[in-house]
Every structure is written in structure tokens, then in C-alpha cells.
Coordinates of C-alpha atoms in Angstrom, one line a residue:
Q1 CA 25.8 -14.0 18.4
V2 CA 26.5 -12.3 14.9
L3 CA 28.4 -13.9 12.4
L4 CA 30.1 -11.9 9.8
V5 CA 31.9 -13.2 6.0
E6 CA 33.6 -11.2 4.2
S7 CA 34.7 -12.3 0.4
G8 CA 35.8 -10.8 -3.1
G9 CA 39.3 -9.3 -1.8
G10 CA 42.0 -10.8 -4.4
L11 CA 44.3 -9.0 -6.5
V12 CA 44.0 -5.9 -9.2
Q13 CA 45.5 -3.1 -10.7
A14 CA 45.9 0.2 -10.1
G15 CA 42.5 2.1 -11.1
G16 CA 40.5 -1.2 -11.4
T17 CA 37.6 -2.4 -9.2
L18 CA 36.8 -4.3 -6.6
R19 CA 33.1 -5.5 -4.7
L20 CA 33.3 -6.8 -1.5
S21 CA 30.5 -8.5 0.9
C22 CA 29.7 -9.4 3.8
A23 CA 27.3 -12.4 4.8
A24 CA 26.2 -11.4 8.6
S25 CA 24.0 -14.9 10.7
G26 CA 23.3 -14.7 13.7
R27 CA 20.2 -12.4 15.4
S28 CA 18.5 -9.8 13.6
F29 CA 20.3 -8.4 10.7
S30 CA 18.3 -5.9 10.4
R31 CA 18.3 -2.8 12.1
D32 CA 22.4 -2.8 13.0
I33 CA 24.7 -0.3 11.7
M34 CA 26.6 -2.0 9.2
A35 CA 30.3 -0.6 8.4
W36 CA 33.8 -1.5 6.2
F37 CA 37.2 -0.5 8.0
R38 CA 40.4 -1.6 6.7
Q39 CA 43.9 -1.7 8.2
L40 CA 46.8 -1.3 6.0
P41 CA 50.2 -3.2 6.5
G42 CA 52.1 -1.4 9.7
A43 CA 49.3 1.1 9.9
E44 CA 45.8 1.5 13.4
R45 CA 42.6 -0.3 11.9
E46 CA 40.6 3.3 10.1
L47 CA 37.2 3.2 9.3
V48 CA 36.1 3.2 5.2
A49 CA 32.0 3.5 4.9
Q50 CA 29.5 3.4 7.6
I51 CA 25.4 2.5 6.6
S52 CA 22.2 2.8 8.3
W53 CA 19.5 0.3 9.3
S54 CA 17.5 1.2 6.3
G55 CA 20.2 2.4 4.0
A56 CA 19.4 5.5 4.1
T57 CA 22.6 7.2 5.9
T58 CA 26.0 6.7 4.9
Y59 CA 28.9 7.7 5.5
Y60 CA 32.4 7.9 4.1
S61 CA 35.8 9.3 5.5
D62 CA 37.8 11.8 3.5
F63 CA 39.9 9.0 0.7
A64 CA 36.2 6.8 0.0
K65 CA 34.7 9.6 -0.9
G66 CA 34.1 9.8 -4.9
R67 CA 35.2 5.8 -5.0
F68 CA 33.4 3.8 -2.9
T69 CA 30.2 3.0 -2.4
I70 CA 28.9 0.3 0.7
S71 CA 25.3 -0.4 0.0
R72 CA 23.1 -3.4 2.1
E73 CA 20.3 -6.1 1.7
N74 CA 18.8 -6.8 5.0
A75 CA 16.6 -9.3 2.6
K76 CA 19.8 -11.1 2.0
S77 CA 21.5 -10.4 5.6
S78 CA 24.1 -8.7 3.1
V79 CA 26.4 -5.5 3.0
Y80 CA 28.6 -4.4 0.0
L81 CA 31.8 -2.4 -1.1
Q82 CA 32.0 -0.8 -4.0
M83 CA 35.4 0.2 -4.8
N84 CA 36.2 1.9 -7.7
S85 CA 40.1 3.8 -8.8
L86 CA 42.2 1.8 -6.6
K87 CA 45.2 2.9 -5.6
P88 CA 47.8 0.7 -4.5
E89 CA 48.6 2.4 -1.6
E90 CA 45.3 0.9 -0.6
T91 CA 46.6 -2.0 0.1
A92 CA 45.0 -3.4 3.4
V93 CA 43.2 -6.1 4.9
Y94 CA 39.2 -5.3 5.0
Y95 CA 36.9 -6.0 7.4
C96 CA 33.3 -6.1 7.8
A97 CA 31.6 -4.7 11.3
S98 CA 28.3 -4.1 12.6
G99 CA 27.5 -2.7 15.9
R100 CA 24.1 -1.0 17.8
A101 CA 24.9 2.6 17.3
A102 CA 27.0 4.7 14.8
S103 CA 31.5 5.2 15.4
R104 CA 33.9 6.6 14.0
E105 CA 36.3 4.0 15.8
A106 CA 37.1 0.3 15.0
Y107 CA 36.5 0.1 19.4
G108 CA 33.2 1.0 18.8
M109 CA 31.4 -1.8 16.4
N110 CA 31.0 -5.0 18.2
Y111 CA 30.7 -7.4 15.4
W112 CA 33.3 -8.8 13.0
G113 CA 34.4 -10.7 9.7
E114 CA 38.1 -12.5 9.3
G115 CA 39.3 -10.1 7.1
T116 CA 39.8 -10.2 3.4
L117 CA 42.8 -9.6 2.3
V118 CA 43.2 -6.8 -0.7
A119 CA 46.2 -6.1 -2.9
V120 CA 46.5 -3.5 -5.6
S121 CA 49.4 -3.7 -7.8
G122 CA 51.2 -0.5 -9.3

């Protein structure tokens, strides 16, 4: 079993910056692929970014490229999402997830946090 807990969400003005954190506990974390997903109001959950166990390989959805950065610190069993230049339409619940293999779809991930709300004002 793996427990994931997100933090760092909140209210931010358009164009502002937030850094989300996800702390993992339970079984070994270091070899898991980690990801951030988000769910906009009335929409399906979608991938934001993904990072390999070593941190050497990352993937970003098109909307996140150039603005968001995913990173991890295995010694702290943590993964982060730095979000710059936030837009009002990116108001959503953001979720941390882990899996044994890379997946672009939510159903491909094995463990999920409860989510943290990010609200971007215009």
C-alpha cells in the first residue's frame, strides 16, 4: 500500500505561481513513476506531468510545457509541481499519483492522493 498526500494548493492571481508537494509513505517510493493529474470542473481527469524513478525523464502535456516543472526528491519520498503563469481556466483539483509503469491515462496509475484545490482568479 502507498499513501499520497498533496499540499500547496490555494488561491492565486492570474499569472502567479504555486508549488504543489506530494509526500508518499508505505512501500518503497524510489522506483515508482510519479505523476500529477488535474480535473477541471465538469471535465475528465487529465495528465499534467510525469517523472521517472530517477528523475532523468519527464513528460509534460502540451498545456504545461514551458510553464510547469515536475521534480522529485527520493530521499524525502516527495514529488513536486512548480506551476508558473497560471491561468483562470486552470482552476482545478490537482492530484498526485504513482504507478509501476508510465501511463498517459488516469486508469493506468495505481495510487492516488485526495487532491488539492488550485483556484486561479482573473
